[in-house]
């Protein structure tokens, strides 16, 4: 009788050993996949694993003569916990990626709709009071132009490059001088470079605003409106953010959109009313009159 029992127990162990090996292989694979997901979801987390939501229970001590199954029970619990964690994290990643794609598509649709809505009319005429340099409160500060610098359009090779020791300042002044010389394409390329290269410098706000001014002077109010709006959104605390709102209204008037221009002037007053100079306030009042704002 004892011999039969021992043979049965040995047979159970022989059958259980391949199953345990298979489950252990699943555990190793799942743990490797979980570490890969952890590195993707939590970069820099030093490979830390998320604690399983289900902790393996302590198997009771089997009575004498009964084959031990605690190892298989523990491995099975680990597999179940890992599978649940893997499914949860995979779902979260997929939801995040889906939302990101939605945001990107919404932004692209907005840009296309804005370009179509702000299509420039043929040969727009400047609105009263908004030509050239504009009011003194919103004029870009004049950079000193050395003797011999050419102010005529198309002759920018002779314009001296500034060298103040501040690369951002020099880059902005170079763009300003190109704009002053009416070489608008070259000025626009230079000013875009300033914003991209020195986004934290105070001149980034100046450069983005002057980029819109260049588009206006070139007869491209649609592009100008986008440049001015970007300056207000990217650098709301920049020194030229109020100016950009003012000139955004100018661009909208040139696009025959007085209602939208009035909204912009209202935004300017609401956001910067206590900060703008008396001169700019007077210019805004004139612009509201020209746009017949209520």
PDB file of C-alpha atoms in Angstrom, residues 98-262:
ATOM      1  CA  UNK A  98      -5.319  58.159 -29.403  1.00  0.00           C
ATOM      2  CA  UNK A  99      -5.896  61.458 -27.568  1.00  0.00           C
ATOM      3  CA  UNK A 100      -2.571  62.783 -28.867  1.00  0.00           C
ATOM      4  CA  UNK A 101      -3.530  61.947 -32.437  1.00  0.00           C
ATOM      5  CA  UNK A 102      -6.876  63.688 -31.907  1.00  0.00           C
ATOM      6  CA  UNK A 103      -5.165  66.839 -30.620  1.00  0.00           C
ATOM      7  CA  UNK A 104      -2.724  66.887 -33.532  1.00  0.00           C
ATOM      8  CA  UNK A 105      -5.575  66.486 -36.026  1.00  0.00           C
ATOM      9  CA  UNK A 106      -7.625  69.222 -34.347  1.00  0.00           C
ATOM     10  CA  UNK A 107      -4.676  71.605 -34.454  1.00  0.00           C
ATOM     11  CA  UNK A 108      -4.027  70.849 -38.122  1.00  0.00           C
ATOM     12  CA  UNK A 109      -7.708  71.400 -38.950  1.00  0.00           C
ATOM     13  CA  UNK A 110      -7.617  74.712 -37.083  1.00  0.00           C
ATOM     14  CA  UNK A 111      -4.566  75.887 -39.021  1.00  0.00           C
ATOM     15  CA  UNK A 112      -6.144  74.982 -42.347  1.00  0.00           C
ATOM     16  CA  UNK A 113      -9.439  76.649 -41.438  1.00  0.00           C
ATOM     17  CA  UNK A 114      -7.603  79.780 -40.308  1.00  0.00           C
ATOM     18  CA  UNK A 115      -5.597  79.995 -43.531  1.00  0.00           C
ATOM     19  CA  UNK A 116      -8.758  79.587 -45.597  1.00  0.00           C
ATOM     20  CA  UNK A 117     -10.737  82.122 -43.542  1.00  0.00           C
ATOM     21  CA  UNK A 118      -7.966  84.714 -43.595  1.00  0.00           C
ATOM     22  CA  UNK A 119      -7.233  84.516 -47.317  1.00  0.00           C
ATOM     23  CA  UNK A 120      -5.838  87.948 -48.267  1.00  0.00           C
ATOM     24  CA  UNK A 121      -7.858  90.100 -50.679  1.00  0.00           C
ATOM     25  CA  UNK A 122      -6.268  91.601 -53.765  1.00  0.00           C
ATOM     26  CA  UNK A 123      -4.195  94.752 -53.215  1.00  0.00           C
ATOM     27  CA  UNK A 124      -5.400  95.596 -49.677  1.00  0.00           C
ATOM     28  CA  UNK A 125      -5.322  99.268 -48.745  1.00  0.00           C
ATOM     29  CA  UNK A 126      -3.971 100.312 -45.342  1.00  0.00           C
ATOM     30  CA  UNK A 127      -6.602 101.186 -42.785  1.00  0.00           C
ATOM     31  CA  UNK A 128      -6.601 104.789 -41.556  1.00  0.00           C
ATOM     32  CA  UNK A 129      -3.995 105.369 -38.925  1.00  0.00           C
ATOM     33  CA  UNK A 130      -2.215 102.004 -39.375  1.00  0.00           C
ATOM     34  CA  UNK A 131       0.307 102.596 -42.123  1.00  0.00           C
ATOM     35  CA  UNK A 132       4.066 102.437 -41.870  1.00  0.00           C
ATOM     36  CA  UNK A 133       5.503 102.654 -38.402  1.00  0.00           C
ATOM     37  CA  UNK A 134       2.174 103.227 -36.647  1.00  0.00           C
ATOM     38  CA  UNK A 135       1.835 105.140 -33.399  1.00  0.00           C
ATOM     39  CA  UNK A 136       4.952 105.989 -31.433  1.00  0.00           C
ATOM     40  CA  UNK A 137       3.933 103.681 -28.599  1.00  0.00           C
ATOM     41  CA  UNK A 138       4.079 100.579 -30.809  1.00  0.00           C
ATOM     42  CA  UNK A 139       7.026 101.357 -33.036  1.00  0.00           C
ATOM     43  CA  UNK A 140       9.892  98.856 -32.848  1.00  0.00           C
ATOM     44  CA  UNK A 141      12.820 100.662 -31.208  1.00  0.00           C
ATOM     45  CA  UNK A 142      15.128 102.160 -33.783  1.00  0.00           C
ATOM     46  CA  UNK A 143      18.462 100.401 -33.976  1.00  0.00           C
ATOM     47  CA  UNK A 144      21.399 102.637 -34.839  1.00  0.00           C
ATOM     48  CA  UNK A 145      22.319 102.231 -38.489  1.00  0.00           C
ATOM     49  CA  UNK A 146      26.023 102.896 -39.093  1.00  0.00           C
ATOM     50  CA  UNK A 147      27.078 105.349 -41.755  1.00  0.00           C
ATOM     51  CA  UNK A 148      27.159 103.692 -45.145  1.00  0.00           C
ATOM     52  CA  UNK A 149      24.333 101.300 -44.367  1.00  0.00           C
ATOM     53  CA  UNK A 150      21.918 101.169 -47.292  1.00  0.00           C
ATOM     54  CA  UNK A 151      18.222 101.697 -46.654  1.00  0.00           C
ATOM     55  CA  UNK A 152      17.115 101.079 -50.208  1.00  0.00           C
ATOM     56  CA  UNK A 153      15.147  97.927 -50.983  1.00  0.00           C
ATOM     57  CA  UNK A 154      17.045  95.047 -52.554  1.00  0.00           C
ATOM     58  CA  UNK A 155      20.504  96.353 -51.574  1.00  0.00           C
ATOM     59  CA  UNK A 156      21.075  94.551 -48.277  1.00  0.00           C
ATOM     60  CA  UNK A 157      24.586  93.279 -48.849  1.00  0.00           C
ATOM     61  CA  UNK A 158      26.032  96.572 -47.606  1.00  0.00           C
ATOM     62  CA  UNK A 159      24.059  96.536 -44.331  1.00  0.00           C
ATOM     63  CA  UNK A 160      26.517  96.190 -41.477  1.00  0.00           C
ATOM     64  CA  UNK A 161      26.034  93.264 -39.145  1.00  0.00           C
ATOM     65  CA  UNK A 162      25.852  94.287 -35.469  1.00  0.00           C
ATOM     66  CA  UNK A 163      28.379  92.926 -33.005  1.00  0.00           C
ATOM     67  CA  UNK A 164      27.334  93.748 -29.457  1.00  0.00           C
ATOM     68  CA  UNK A 165      28.539  90.526 -27.846  1.00  0.00           C
ATOM     69  CA  UNK A 166      24.958  89.281 -27.354  1.00  0.00           C
ATOM     70  CA  UNK A 167      24.180  86.796 -30.174  1.00  0.00           C
ATOM     71  CA  UNK A 168      20.411  87.113 -29.738  1.00  0.00           C
ATOM     72  CA  UNK A 169      20.548  90.904 -29.758  1.00  0.00           C
ATOM     73  CA  UNK A 170      22.795  90.916 -32.822  1.00  0.00           C
ATOM     74  CA  UNK A 171      20.542  88.454 -34.667  1.00  0.00           C
ATOM     75  CA  UNK A 172      17.460  90.551 -33.942  1.00  0.00           C
ATOM     76  CA  UNK A 173      19.123  93.801 -35.008  1.00  0.00           C
ATOM     77  CA  UNK A 174      20.242  92.143 -38.233  1.00  0.00           C
ATOM     78  CA  UNK A 175      16.640  91.204 -38.952  1.00  0.00           C
ATOM     79  CA  UNK A 176      15.483  94.693 -38.046  1.00  0.00           C
ATOM     80  CA  UNK A 177      17.935  96.282 -40.463  1.00  0.00           C
ATOM     81  CA  UNK A 178      16.828  93.978 -43.246  1.00  0.00           C
ATOM     82  CA  UNK A 179      13.227  95.000 -42.562  1.00  0.00           C
ATOM     83  CA  UNK A 180      14.250  98.645 -42.461  1.00  0.00           C
ATOM     84  CA  UNK A 181      15.903  98.184 -45.850  1.00  0.00           C
ATOM     85  CA  UNK A 182      12.606  96.661 -47.094  1.00  0.00           C
ATOM     86  CA  UNK A 183      14.192  93.338 -47.919  1.00  0.00           C
ATOM     87  CA  UNK A 184      11.184  91.597 -46.460  1.00  0.00           C
ATOM     88  CA  UNK A 185      11.908  87.950 -47.418  1.00  0.00           C
ATOM     89  CA  UNK A 186      15.415  88.159 -45.936  1.00  0.00           C
ATOM     90  CA  UNK A 187      14.105  89.955 -42.845  1.00  0.00           C
ATOM     91  CA  UNK A 188      11.403  87.333 -42.311  1.00  0.00           C
ATOM     92  CA  UNK A 189      13.884  84.469 -42.566  1.00  0.00           C
ATOM     93  CA  UNK A 190      16.223  86.179 -40.091  1.00  0.00           C
ATOM     94  CA  UNK A 191      13.453  86.994 -37.596  1.00  0.00           C
ATOM     95  CA  UNK A 192      12.100  83.437 -37.690  1.00  0.00           C
ATOM     96  CA  UNK A 193      15.601  82.221 -36.904  1.00  0.00           C
ATOM     97  CA  UNK A 194      15.805  84.537 -33.892  1.00  0.00           C
ATOM     98  CA  UNK A 195      12.550  83.181 -32.448  1.00  0.00           C
ATOM     99  CA  UNK A 196      13.552  79.562 -33.043  1.00  0.00           C
ATOM    100  CA  UNK A 197      17.097  79.933 -31.712  1.00  0.00           C
ATOM    101  CA  UNK A 198      16.501  82.262 -28.743  1.00  0.00           C
ATOM    102  CA  UNK A 199      12.926  81.624 -27.519  1.00  0.00           C
ATOM    103  CA  UNK A 200      13.835  82.591 -23.931  1.00  0.00           C
ATOM    104  CA  UNK A 201      15.495  85.880 -24.843  1.00  0.00           C
ATOM    105  CA  UNK A 202      13.538  89.133 -24.507  1.00  0.00           C
ATOM    106  CA  UNK A 203      14.155  89.820 -28.193  1.00  0.00           C
ATOM    107  CA  UNK A 204      12.053  86.775 -29.179  1.00  0.00           C
ATOM    108  CA  UNK A 205       8.905  88.825 -28.555  1.00  0.00           C
ATOM    109  CA  UNK A 206      10.349  91.711 -30.598  1.00  0.00           C
ATOM    110  CA  UNK A 207      11.342  89.405 -33.454  1.00  0.00           C
ATOM    111  CA  UNK A 208       7.955  87.665 -33.662  1.00  0.00           C
ATOM    112  CA  UNK A 209       6.161  91.023 -33.635  1.00  0.00           C
ATOM    113  CA  UNK A 210       8.452  92.471 -36.303  1.00  0.00           C
ATOM    114  CA  UNK A 211       7.878  89.336 -38.393  1.00  0.00           C
ATOM    115  CA  UNK A 212       4.196  90.246 -38.498  1.00  0.00           C
ATOM    116  CA  UNK A 213       5.063  93.846 -39.313  1.00  0.00           C
ATOM    117  CA  UNK A 214       7.173  92.655 -42.234  1.00  0.00           C
ATOM    118  CA  UNK A 215       4.284  90.577 -43.587  1.00  0.00           C
ATOM    119  CA  UNK A 216       1.996  93.593 -43.271  1.00  0.00           C
ATOM    120  CA  UNK A 217       4.403  95.825 -45.160  1.00  0.00           C
ATOM    121  CA  UNK A 218       4.790  93.140 -47.811  1.00  0.00           C
ATOM    122  CA  UNK A 219       1.024  93.077 -48.338  1.00  0.00           C
ATOM    123  CA  UNK A 220       0.419  89.700 -46.667  1.00  0.00           C
ATOM    124  CA  UNK A 221      -2.083  90.393 -43.889  1.00  0.00           C
ATOM    125  CA  UNK A 222      -3.102  86.743 -43.626  1.00  0.00           C
ATOM    126  CA  UNK A 223       0.425  85.657 -42.683  1.00  0.00           C
ATOM    127  CA  UNK A 224       0.772  88.757 -40.545  1.00  0.00           C
ATOM    128  CA  UNK A 225      -2.313  87.885 -38.506  1.00  0.00           C
ATOM    129  CA  UNK A 226      -0.894  84.428 -37.756  1.00  0.00           C
ATOM    130  CA  UNK A 227       2.485  85.880 -36.733  1.00  0.00           C
ATOM    131  CA  UNK A 228       0.878  88.416 -34.403  1.00  0.00           C
ATOM    132  CA  UNK A 229      -1.435  85.838 -32.863  1.00  0.00           C
ATOM    133  CA  UNK A 230       1.490  83.445 -32.291  1.00  0.00           C
ATOM    134  CA  UNK A 231       3.423  86.187 -30.501  1.00  0.00           C
ATOM    135  CA  UNK A 232       0.504  86.830 -28.155  1.00  0.00           C
ATOM    136  CA  UNK A 233       0.084  83.127 -27.422  1.00  0.00           C
ATOM    137  CA  UNK A 234       3.759  82.121 -27.202  1.00  0.00           C
ATOM    138  CA  UNK A 235       5.024  85.187 -25.350  1.00  0.00           C
ATOM    139  CA  UNK A 236       2.043  86.693 -23.500  1.00  0.00           C
ATOM    140  CA  UNK A 237       4.420  88.399 -21.057  1.00  0.00           C
ATOM    141  CA  UNK A 238       6.767  89.604 -23.796  1.00  0.00           C
ATOM    142  CA  UNK A 239       7.351  93.304 -24.308  1.00  0.00           C
ATOM    143  CA  UNK A 240       5.718  93.254 -27.729  1.00  0.00           C
ATOM    144  CA  UNK A 241       2.668  91.110 -26.892  1.00  0.00           C
ATOM    145  CA  UNK A 242       0.344  94.154 -26.578  1.00  0.00           C
ATOM    146  CA  UNK A 243       1.726  95.561 -29.837  1.00  0.00           C
ATOM    147  CA  UNK A 244       1.005  92.278 -31.582  1.00  0.00           C
ATOM    148  CA  UNK A 245      -2.640  92.410 -30.529  1.00  0.00           C
ATOM    149  CA  UNK A 246      -2.858  95.980 -31.810  1.00  0.00           C
ATOM    150  CA  UNK A 247      -1.360  95.016 -35.176  1.00  0.00           C
ATOM    151  CA  UNK A 248      -3.468  91.858 -35.300  1.00  0.00           C
ATOM    152  CA  UNK A 249      -6.440  94.202 -35.357  1.00  0.00           C
ATOM    153  CA  UNK A 250      -4.729  96.079 -38.180  1.00  0.00           C
ATOM    154  CA  UNK A 251      -4.311  92.902 -40.199  1.00  0.00           C
ATOM    155  CA  UNK A 252      -7.942  91.937 -39.646  1.00  0.00           C
ATOM    156  CA  UNK A 253      -9.094  95.353 -40.825  1.00  0.00           C
ATOM    157  CA  UNK A 254      -7.047  94.886 -43.982  1.00  0.00           C
ATOM    158  CA  UNK A 255      -8.778  91.545 -44.409  1.00  0.00           C
ATOM    159  CA  UNK A 256     -12.148  93.340 -44.140  1.00  0.00           C
ATOM    160  CA  UNK A 257     -12.989  91.709 -40.810  1.00  0.00           C
ATOM    161  CA  UNK A 258     -13.870  94.654 -38.557  1.00  0.00           C
ATOM    162  CA  UNK A 259     -15.941  92.538 -36.149  1.00  0.00           C
ATOM    163  CA  UNK A 260     -12.952  90.288 -35.457  1.00  0.00           C
ATOM    164  CA  UNK A 261     -10.721  93.336 -35.131  1.00  0.00           C
ATOM    165  CA  UNK A 262     -13.049  94.756 -32.472  1.00  0.00           C
TER     166      UNK A 262
END
